[in-house]
PDB file of C-alpha atoms in Angstrom:
ATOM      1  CA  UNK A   1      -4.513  -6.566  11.690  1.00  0.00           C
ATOM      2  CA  UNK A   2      -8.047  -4.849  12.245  1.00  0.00           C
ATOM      3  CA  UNK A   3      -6.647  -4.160  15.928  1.00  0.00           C
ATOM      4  CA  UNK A   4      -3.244  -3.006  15.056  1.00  0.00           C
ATOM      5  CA  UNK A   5      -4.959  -0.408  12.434  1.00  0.00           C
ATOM      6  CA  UNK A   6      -7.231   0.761  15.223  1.00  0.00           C
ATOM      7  CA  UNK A   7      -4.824   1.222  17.827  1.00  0.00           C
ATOM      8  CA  UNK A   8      -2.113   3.039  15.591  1.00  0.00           C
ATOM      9  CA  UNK A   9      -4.958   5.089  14.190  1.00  0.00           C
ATOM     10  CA  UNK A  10      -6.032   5.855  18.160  1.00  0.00           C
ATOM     11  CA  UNK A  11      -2.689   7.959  17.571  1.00  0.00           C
ATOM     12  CA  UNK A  12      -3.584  10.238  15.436  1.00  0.00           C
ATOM     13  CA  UNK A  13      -6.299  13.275  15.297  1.00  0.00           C
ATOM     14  CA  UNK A  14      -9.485  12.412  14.164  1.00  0.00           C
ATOM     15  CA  UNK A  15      -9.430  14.591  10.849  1.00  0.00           C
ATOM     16  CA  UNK A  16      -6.472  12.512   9.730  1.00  0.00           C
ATOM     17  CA  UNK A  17      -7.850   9.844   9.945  1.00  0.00           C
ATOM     18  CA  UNK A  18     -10.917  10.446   8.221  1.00  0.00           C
ATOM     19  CA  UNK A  19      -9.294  12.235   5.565  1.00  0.00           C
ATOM     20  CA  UNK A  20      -6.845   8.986   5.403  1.00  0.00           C
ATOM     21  CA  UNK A  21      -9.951   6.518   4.794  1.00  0.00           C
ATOM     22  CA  UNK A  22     -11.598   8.325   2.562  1.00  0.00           C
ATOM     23  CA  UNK A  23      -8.452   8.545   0.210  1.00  0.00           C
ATOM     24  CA  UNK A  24      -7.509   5.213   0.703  1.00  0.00           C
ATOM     25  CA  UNK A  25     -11.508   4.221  -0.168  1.00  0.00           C
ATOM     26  CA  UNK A  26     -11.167   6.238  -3.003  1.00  0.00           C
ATOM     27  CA  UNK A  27      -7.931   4.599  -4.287  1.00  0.00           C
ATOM     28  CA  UNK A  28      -9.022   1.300  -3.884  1.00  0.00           C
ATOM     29  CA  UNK A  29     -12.440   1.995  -5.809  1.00  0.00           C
ATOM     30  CA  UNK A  30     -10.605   3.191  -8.454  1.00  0.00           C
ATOM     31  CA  UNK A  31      -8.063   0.556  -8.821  1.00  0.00           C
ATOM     32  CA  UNK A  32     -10.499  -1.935  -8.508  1.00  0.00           C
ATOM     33  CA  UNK A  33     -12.448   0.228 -11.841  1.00  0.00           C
ATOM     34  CA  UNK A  34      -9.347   0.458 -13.790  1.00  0.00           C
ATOM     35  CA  UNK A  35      -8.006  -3.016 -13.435  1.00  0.00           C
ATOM     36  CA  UNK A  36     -11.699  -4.646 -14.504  1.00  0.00           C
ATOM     37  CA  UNK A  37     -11.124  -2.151 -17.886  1.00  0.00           C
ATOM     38  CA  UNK A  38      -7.445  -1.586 -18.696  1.00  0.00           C
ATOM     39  CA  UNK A  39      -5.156  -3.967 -21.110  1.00  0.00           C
ATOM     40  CA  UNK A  40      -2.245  -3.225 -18.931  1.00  0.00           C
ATOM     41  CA  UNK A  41      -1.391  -6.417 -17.643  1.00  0.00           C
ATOM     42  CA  UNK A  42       0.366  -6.293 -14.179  1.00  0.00           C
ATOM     43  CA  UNK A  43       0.539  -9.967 -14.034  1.00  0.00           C
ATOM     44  CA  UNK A  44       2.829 -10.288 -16.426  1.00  0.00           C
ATOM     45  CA  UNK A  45       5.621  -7.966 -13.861  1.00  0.00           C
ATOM     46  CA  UNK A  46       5.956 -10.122 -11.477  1.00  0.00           C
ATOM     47  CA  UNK A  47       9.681  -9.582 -11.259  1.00  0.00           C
ATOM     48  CA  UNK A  48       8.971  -5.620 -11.233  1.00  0.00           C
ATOM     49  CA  UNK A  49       7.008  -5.932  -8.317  1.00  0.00           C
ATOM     50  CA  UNK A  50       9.402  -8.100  -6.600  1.00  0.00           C
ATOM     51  CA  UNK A  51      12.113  -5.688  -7.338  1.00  0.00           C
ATOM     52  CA  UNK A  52       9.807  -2.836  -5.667  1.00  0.00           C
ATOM     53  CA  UNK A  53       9.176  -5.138  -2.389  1.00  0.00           C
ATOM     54  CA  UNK A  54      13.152  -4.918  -1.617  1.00  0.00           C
ATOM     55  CA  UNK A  55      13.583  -1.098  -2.862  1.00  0.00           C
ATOM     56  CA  UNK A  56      10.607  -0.733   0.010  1.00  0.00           C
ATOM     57  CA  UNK A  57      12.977  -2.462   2.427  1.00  0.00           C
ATOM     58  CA  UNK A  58      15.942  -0.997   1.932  1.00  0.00           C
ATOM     59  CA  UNK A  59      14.171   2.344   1.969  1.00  0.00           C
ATOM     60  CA  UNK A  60      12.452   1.522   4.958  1.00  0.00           C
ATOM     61  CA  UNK A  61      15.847   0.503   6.718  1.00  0.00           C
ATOM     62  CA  UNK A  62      17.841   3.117   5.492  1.00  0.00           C
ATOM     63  CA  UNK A  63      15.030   6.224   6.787  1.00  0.00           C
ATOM     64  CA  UNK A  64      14.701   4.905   9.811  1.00  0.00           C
ATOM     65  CA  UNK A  65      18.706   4.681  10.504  1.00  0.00           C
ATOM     66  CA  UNK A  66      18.387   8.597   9.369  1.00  0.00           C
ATOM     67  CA  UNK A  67      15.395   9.369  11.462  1.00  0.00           C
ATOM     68  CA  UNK A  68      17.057   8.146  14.312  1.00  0.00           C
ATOM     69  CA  UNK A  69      19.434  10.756  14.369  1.00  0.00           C
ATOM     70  CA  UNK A  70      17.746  13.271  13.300  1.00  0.00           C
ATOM     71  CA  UNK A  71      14.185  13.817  12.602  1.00  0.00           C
ATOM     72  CA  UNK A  72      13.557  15.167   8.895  1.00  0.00           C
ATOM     73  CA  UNK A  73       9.476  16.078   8.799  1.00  0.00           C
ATOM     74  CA  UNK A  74      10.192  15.859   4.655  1.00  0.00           C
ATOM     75  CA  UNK A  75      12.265  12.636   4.834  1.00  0.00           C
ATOM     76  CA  UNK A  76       9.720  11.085   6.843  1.00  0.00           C
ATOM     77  CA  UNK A  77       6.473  12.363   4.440  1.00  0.00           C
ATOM     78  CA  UNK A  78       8.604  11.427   1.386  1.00  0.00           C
ATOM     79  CA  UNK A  79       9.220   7.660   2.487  1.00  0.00           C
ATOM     80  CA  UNK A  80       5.046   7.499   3.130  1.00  0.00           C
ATOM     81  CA  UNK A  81       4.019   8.905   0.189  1.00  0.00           C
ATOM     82  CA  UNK A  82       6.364   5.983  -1.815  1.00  0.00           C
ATOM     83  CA  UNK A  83       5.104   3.353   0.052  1.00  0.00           C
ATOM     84  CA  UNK A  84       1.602   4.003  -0.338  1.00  0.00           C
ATOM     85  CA  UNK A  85       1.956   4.295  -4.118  1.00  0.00           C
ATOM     86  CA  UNK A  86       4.053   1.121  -3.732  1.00  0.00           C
ATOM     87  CA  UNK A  87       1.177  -0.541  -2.184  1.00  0.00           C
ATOM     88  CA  UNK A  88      -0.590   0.802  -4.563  1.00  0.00           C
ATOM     89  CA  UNK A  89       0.487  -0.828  -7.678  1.00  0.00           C
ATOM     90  CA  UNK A  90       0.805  -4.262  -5.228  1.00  0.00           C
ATOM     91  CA  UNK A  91      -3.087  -3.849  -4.827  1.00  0.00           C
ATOM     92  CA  UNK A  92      -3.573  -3.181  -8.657  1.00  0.00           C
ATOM     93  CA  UNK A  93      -1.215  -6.411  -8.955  1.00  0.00           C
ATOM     94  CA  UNK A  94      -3.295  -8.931  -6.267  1.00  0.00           C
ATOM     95  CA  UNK A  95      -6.832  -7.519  -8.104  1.00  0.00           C
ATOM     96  CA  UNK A  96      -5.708  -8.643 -11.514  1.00  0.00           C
ATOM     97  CA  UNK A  97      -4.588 -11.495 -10.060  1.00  0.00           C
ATOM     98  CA  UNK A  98      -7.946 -12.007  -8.651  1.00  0.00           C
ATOM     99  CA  UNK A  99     -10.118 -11.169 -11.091  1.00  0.00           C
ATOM    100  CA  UNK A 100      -8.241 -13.611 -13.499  1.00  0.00           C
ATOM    101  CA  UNK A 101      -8.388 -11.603 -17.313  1.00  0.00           C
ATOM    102  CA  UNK A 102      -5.338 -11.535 -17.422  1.00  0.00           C
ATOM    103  CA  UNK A 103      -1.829 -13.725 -17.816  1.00  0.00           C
ATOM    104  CA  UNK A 104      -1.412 -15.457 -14.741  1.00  0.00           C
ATOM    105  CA  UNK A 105      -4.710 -15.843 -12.366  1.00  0.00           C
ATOM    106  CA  UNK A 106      -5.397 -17.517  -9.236  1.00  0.00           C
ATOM    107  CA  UNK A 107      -7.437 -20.415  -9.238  1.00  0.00           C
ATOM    108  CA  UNK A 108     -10.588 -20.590  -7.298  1.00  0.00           C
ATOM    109  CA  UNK A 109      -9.500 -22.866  -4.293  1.00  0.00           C
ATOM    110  CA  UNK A 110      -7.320 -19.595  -3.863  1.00  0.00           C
ATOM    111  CA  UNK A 111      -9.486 -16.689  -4.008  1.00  0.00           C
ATOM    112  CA  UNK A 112      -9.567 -16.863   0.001  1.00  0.00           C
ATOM    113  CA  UNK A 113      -5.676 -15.751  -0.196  1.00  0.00           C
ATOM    114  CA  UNK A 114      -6.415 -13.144  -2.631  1.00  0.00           C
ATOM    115  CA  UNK A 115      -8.849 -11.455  -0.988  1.00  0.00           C
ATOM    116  CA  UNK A 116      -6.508 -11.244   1.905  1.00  0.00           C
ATOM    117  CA  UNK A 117      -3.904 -10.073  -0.088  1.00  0.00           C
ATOM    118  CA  UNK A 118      -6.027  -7.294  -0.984  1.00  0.00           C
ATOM    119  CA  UNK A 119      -6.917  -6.644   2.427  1.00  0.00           C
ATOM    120  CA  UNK A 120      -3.114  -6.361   3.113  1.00  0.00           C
ATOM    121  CA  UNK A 121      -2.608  -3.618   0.643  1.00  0.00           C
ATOM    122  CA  UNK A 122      -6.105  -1.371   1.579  1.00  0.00           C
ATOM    123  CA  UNK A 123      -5.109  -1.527   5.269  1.00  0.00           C
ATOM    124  CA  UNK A 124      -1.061  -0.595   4.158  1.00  0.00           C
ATOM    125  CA  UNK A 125      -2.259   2.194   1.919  1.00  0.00           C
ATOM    126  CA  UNK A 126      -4.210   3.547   4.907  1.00  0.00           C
ATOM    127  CA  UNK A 127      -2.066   3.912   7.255  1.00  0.00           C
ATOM    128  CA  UNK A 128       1.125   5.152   4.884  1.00  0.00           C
ATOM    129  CA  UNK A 129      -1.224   7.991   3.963  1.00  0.00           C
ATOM    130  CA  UNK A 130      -1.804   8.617   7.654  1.00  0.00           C
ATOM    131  CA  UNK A 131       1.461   8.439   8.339  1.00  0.00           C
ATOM    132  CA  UNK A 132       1.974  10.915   5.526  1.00  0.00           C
ATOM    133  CA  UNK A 133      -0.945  12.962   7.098  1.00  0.00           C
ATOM    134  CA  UNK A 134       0.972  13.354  10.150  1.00  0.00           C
ATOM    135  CA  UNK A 135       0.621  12.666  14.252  1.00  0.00           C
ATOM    136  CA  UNK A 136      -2.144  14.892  16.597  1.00  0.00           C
TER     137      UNK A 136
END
């Protein structure tokens, strides 16, 4: 995944992509702050965030059908700004998960596959919000 990143950030210019990480740095510092000290319990919407995995999908289908025909800059920008909040609230989700305060937890024999998951989301929120940021 590290190499995929790399190459599809080889694509775009350099201040992008800086501006990119240090957003997505920022965002995941501060998710990571408010899920250790909120009572908002994300664990409890699993269904929610289910729902948001297929609106993602069919959102993600139906703009690239309409960016095939015809490239919309605002479309495109629009559909990466969504996602990366999407992934967003996922990576709010897998850290309450992780951290375990809350209604459901994982259970230490799993913490291995939550830190991954958490991986997942950082690396998906940086490159929607380079997509968002554009091409060189």
């Amino acid at each position: 995944m590290a190499l995929m990143a790399g190459t599809i950030a080889s694509m775009y210019d350099t201040t992008a992509v800086l501006i990119a990480m240090v957003i997505t740095a920022k965002v995941a510092i501060i998710v990571t702050i408010f899920c250790f000290q909120t009572k908002v319990d994300f664990t409890s919407c699993t269904g929610l965030f289910c729902v948001l995995g297929i609106v993602v999908l069919l959102t993600s289908i139906v703009t690239a059908i309409v960016l095939y025909y015809k490239y919309i800059q605002w479309v495109h920008m629009v559909f990466a700004a969504v996602v990366a909040i999407v992934f967003t609230l996922f990576l709010a989700y897998d850290t309450q998960l992780l951290v375990g305060n809350k209604r459901y937890a994982l259970s230490p024999e799993e913490y291995v596959f939550g830190a991954l998951e958490i991986y997942v989301d950082i690396v998906y929120i940086f490159l929607f919000l380079l997509r968002f940021l554009g091409w060189k």
